[in-house]
C-alpha positions as CSV (number, residue, x, y, z in Angstrom):
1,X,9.5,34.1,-23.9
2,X,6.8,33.4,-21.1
3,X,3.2,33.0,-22.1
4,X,2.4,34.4,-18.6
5,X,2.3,38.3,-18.3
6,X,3.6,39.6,-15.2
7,X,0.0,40.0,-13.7
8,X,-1.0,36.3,-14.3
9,X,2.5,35.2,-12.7
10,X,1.2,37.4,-9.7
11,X,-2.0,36.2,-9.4
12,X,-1.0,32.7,-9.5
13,X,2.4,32.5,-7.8
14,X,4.0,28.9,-7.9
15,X,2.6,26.5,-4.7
16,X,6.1,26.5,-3.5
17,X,6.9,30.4,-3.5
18,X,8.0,31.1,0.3
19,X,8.7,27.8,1.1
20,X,12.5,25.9,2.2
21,X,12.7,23.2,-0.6
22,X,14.3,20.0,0.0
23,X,14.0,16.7,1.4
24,X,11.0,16.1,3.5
25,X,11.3,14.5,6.9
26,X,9.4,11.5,7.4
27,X,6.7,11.2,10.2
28,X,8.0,8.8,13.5
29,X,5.4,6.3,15.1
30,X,4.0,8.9,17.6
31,X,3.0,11.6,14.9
32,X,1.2,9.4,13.1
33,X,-1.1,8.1,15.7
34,X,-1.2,12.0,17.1
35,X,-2.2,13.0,13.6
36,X,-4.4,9.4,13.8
37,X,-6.2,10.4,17.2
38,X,-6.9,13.8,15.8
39,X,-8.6,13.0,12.7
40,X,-10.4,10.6,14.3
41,X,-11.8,12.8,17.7
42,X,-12.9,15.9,15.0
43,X,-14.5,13.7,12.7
44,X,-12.9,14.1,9.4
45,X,-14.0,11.1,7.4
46,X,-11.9,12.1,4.9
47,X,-8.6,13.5,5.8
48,X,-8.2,10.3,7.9
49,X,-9.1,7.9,4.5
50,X,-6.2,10.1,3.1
51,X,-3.8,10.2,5.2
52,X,-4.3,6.2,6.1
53,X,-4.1,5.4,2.3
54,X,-1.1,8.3,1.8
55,X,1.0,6.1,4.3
56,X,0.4,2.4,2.8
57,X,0.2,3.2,-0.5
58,X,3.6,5.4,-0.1
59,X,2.1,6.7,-3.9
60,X,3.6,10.3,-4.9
61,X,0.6,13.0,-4.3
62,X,-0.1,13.1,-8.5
63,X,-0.9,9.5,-8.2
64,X,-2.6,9.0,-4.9
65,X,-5.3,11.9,-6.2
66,X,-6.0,10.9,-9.1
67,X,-7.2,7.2,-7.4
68,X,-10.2,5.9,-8.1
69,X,-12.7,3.6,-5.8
70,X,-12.3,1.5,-8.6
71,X,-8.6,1.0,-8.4
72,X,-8.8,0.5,-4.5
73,X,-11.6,-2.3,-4.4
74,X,-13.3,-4.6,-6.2
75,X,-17.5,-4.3,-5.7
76,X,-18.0,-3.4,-2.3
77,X,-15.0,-5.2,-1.1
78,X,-11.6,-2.7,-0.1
79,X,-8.6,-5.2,-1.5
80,X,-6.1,-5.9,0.9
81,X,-3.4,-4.7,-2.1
82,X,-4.0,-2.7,-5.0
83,X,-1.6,-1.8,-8.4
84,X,-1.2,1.6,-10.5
85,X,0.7,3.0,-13.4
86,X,2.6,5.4,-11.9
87,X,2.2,8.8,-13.4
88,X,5.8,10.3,-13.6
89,X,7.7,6.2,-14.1
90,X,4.6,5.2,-16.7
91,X,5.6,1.8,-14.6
92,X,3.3,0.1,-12.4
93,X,3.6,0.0,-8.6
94,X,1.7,-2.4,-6.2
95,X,1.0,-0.9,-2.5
96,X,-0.8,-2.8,0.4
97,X,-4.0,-1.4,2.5
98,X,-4.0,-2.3,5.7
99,X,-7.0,-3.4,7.5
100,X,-7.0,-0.3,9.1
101,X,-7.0,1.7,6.0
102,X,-9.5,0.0,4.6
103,X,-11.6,0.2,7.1
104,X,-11.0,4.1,6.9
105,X,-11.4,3.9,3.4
106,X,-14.9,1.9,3.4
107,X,-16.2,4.7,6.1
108,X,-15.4,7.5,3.8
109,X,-16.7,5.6,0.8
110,X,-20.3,5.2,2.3
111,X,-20.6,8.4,4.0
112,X,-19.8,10.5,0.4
113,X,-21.9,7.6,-1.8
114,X,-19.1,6.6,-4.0
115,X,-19.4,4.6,-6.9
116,X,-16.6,2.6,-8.7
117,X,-16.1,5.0,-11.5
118,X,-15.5,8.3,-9.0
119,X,-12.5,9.5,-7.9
120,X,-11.8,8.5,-4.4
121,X,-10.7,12.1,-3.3
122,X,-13.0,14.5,-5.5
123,X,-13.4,18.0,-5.5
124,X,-15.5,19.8,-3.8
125,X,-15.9,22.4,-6.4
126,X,-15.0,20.8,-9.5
127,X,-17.1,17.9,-10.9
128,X,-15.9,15.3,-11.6
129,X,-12.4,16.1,-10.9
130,X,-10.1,14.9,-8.1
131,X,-8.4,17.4,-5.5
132,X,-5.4,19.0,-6.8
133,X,-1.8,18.0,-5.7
134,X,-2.0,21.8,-4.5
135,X,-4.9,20.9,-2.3
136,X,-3.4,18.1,-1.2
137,X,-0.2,19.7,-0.2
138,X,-2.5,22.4,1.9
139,X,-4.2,19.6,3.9
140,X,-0.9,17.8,4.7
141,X,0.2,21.3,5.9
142,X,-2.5,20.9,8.6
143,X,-1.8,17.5,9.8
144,X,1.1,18.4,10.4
145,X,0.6,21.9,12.2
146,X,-1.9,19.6,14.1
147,X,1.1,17.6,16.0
148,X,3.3,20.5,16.5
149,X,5.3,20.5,13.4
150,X,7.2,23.0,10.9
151,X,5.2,22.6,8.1
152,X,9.0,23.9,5.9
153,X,10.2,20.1,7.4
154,X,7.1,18.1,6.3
155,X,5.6,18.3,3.3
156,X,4.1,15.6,0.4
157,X,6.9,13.6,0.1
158,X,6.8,13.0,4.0
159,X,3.9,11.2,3.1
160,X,5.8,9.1,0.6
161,X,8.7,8.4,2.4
162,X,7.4,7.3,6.5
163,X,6.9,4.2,5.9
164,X,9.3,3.0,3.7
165,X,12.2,4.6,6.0
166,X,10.2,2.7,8.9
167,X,11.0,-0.4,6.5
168,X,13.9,0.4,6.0
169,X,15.2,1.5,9.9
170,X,13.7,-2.2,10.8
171,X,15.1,-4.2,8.1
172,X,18.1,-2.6,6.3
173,X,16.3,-3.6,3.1
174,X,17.3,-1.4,0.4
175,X,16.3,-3.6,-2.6
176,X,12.4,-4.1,-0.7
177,X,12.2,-0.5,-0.5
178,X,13.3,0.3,-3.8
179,X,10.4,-1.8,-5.3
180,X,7.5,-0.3,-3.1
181,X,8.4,2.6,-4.0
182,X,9.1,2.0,-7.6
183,X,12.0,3.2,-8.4
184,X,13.9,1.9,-11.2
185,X,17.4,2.1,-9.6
186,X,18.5,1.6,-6.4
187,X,20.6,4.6,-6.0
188,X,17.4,6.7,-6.3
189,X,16.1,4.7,-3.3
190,X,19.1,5.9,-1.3
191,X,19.3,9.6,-2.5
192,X,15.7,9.6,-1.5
193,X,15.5,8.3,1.9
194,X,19.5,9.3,2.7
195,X,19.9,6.3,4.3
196,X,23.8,7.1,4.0
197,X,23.3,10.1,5.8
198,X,21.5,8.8,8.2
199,X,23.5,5.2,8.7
200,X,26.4,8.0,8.7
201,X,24.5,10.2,11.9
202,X,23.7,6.7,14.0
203,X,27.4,5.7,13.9
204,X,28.5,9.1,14.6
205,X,26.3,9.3,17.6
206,X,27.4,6.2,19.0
207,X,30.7,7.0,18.8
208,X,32.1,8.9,22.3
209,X,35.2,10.8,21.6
């Protein structure tokens, strides 16, 4: 039986209630620099560290919150690649930080005073505590709103998954992909970016009947 009464399951509905579950589309080359230009033009320091660091490190939203300065640089200096335990695998997986990130990243870093023992996205309310995946999912919501997009199409995993299916779409790399996003087995890599689907699609659209 539930420890939750049926008042506390009200009050605190699940963060999915209402929403189309299912894979999440991954963000094409123009909605990333709209959400880019956006960020950058109405000054959230922030949101654009995020989202810059969401899309090179391609870490699941668990992970990528509970970050720490610490884990992205060493002293004052932003690494150009970092490595984590992965929360959900318990296995380590090693992302890259683009200059551009890091230069995001450094920005964000000096503007909120961060030292290397602080989480790199804390709470605003909370001390000492990192934003919740819930929070996260919320901001995510309004980048993509911001470009135009159904928010039931984009989600967390959108995050996750851009760049490695912008890997994959250039080099038909499965094994490459599989190991940044650290997945044990390959077939998990293909279920999760459905590259057969999508392979399927392509031919079927070049095929005039």
């Amino acid at each position: 039986m539930s420890n939750y009464s049926i008042d506390e399951r009200h009050l605190n509905p699940p963060w999915n209630k209402g929403r189309l579950m299912g894979p999440k589309r991954p963000l094409k080359l123009k909605e990333i620099w709209g959400i880019r230009i956006r960020l950058e033009l109405s000054g959230k320091t922030r949101d654009l560290a995020m989202f810059n660091l969401a899309i090179d490190s391609k870490l699941r939203g668990c992970d990528l919150m509970n970050l720490k300065v610490k884990d992205i640089s060493h002293g004052t200096t932003i690494q150009s690649r970092a490595i984590i335990i992965q929360k959900k695998t318990g296995k380590p997986v090693q992302f890259e930080i683009t200059e551009e990130t890091r230069e995001s990243l450094r920005d964000w870093i000096g503007q909120k005073r961060l030292i290397s023992s602080d989480f790199l996205f804390p709470s605003r309310v909370v001390p000492n505590r990192h934003l919740t995946t819930r929070q996260y999912a919320r901001i995510v919501d309004q980048w993509v709103t911001s470009v135009g997009l159904d928010v039931c199409d984009y989600g967390t995993h959108t995050m996750r998954r851009t760049k490695p299916t912008l890997i994959y779409r250039r080099t038909h790399d499965l094994r490459a992909v599989q190991l940044l996003l650290g997945h044990s087995k390959l077939d998990s890599t293909v279920r999760y970016l459905g590259v057969e689907l999508d392979d399927a699609l392509a031919l079927a659209e070049q095929t005039d009947v």
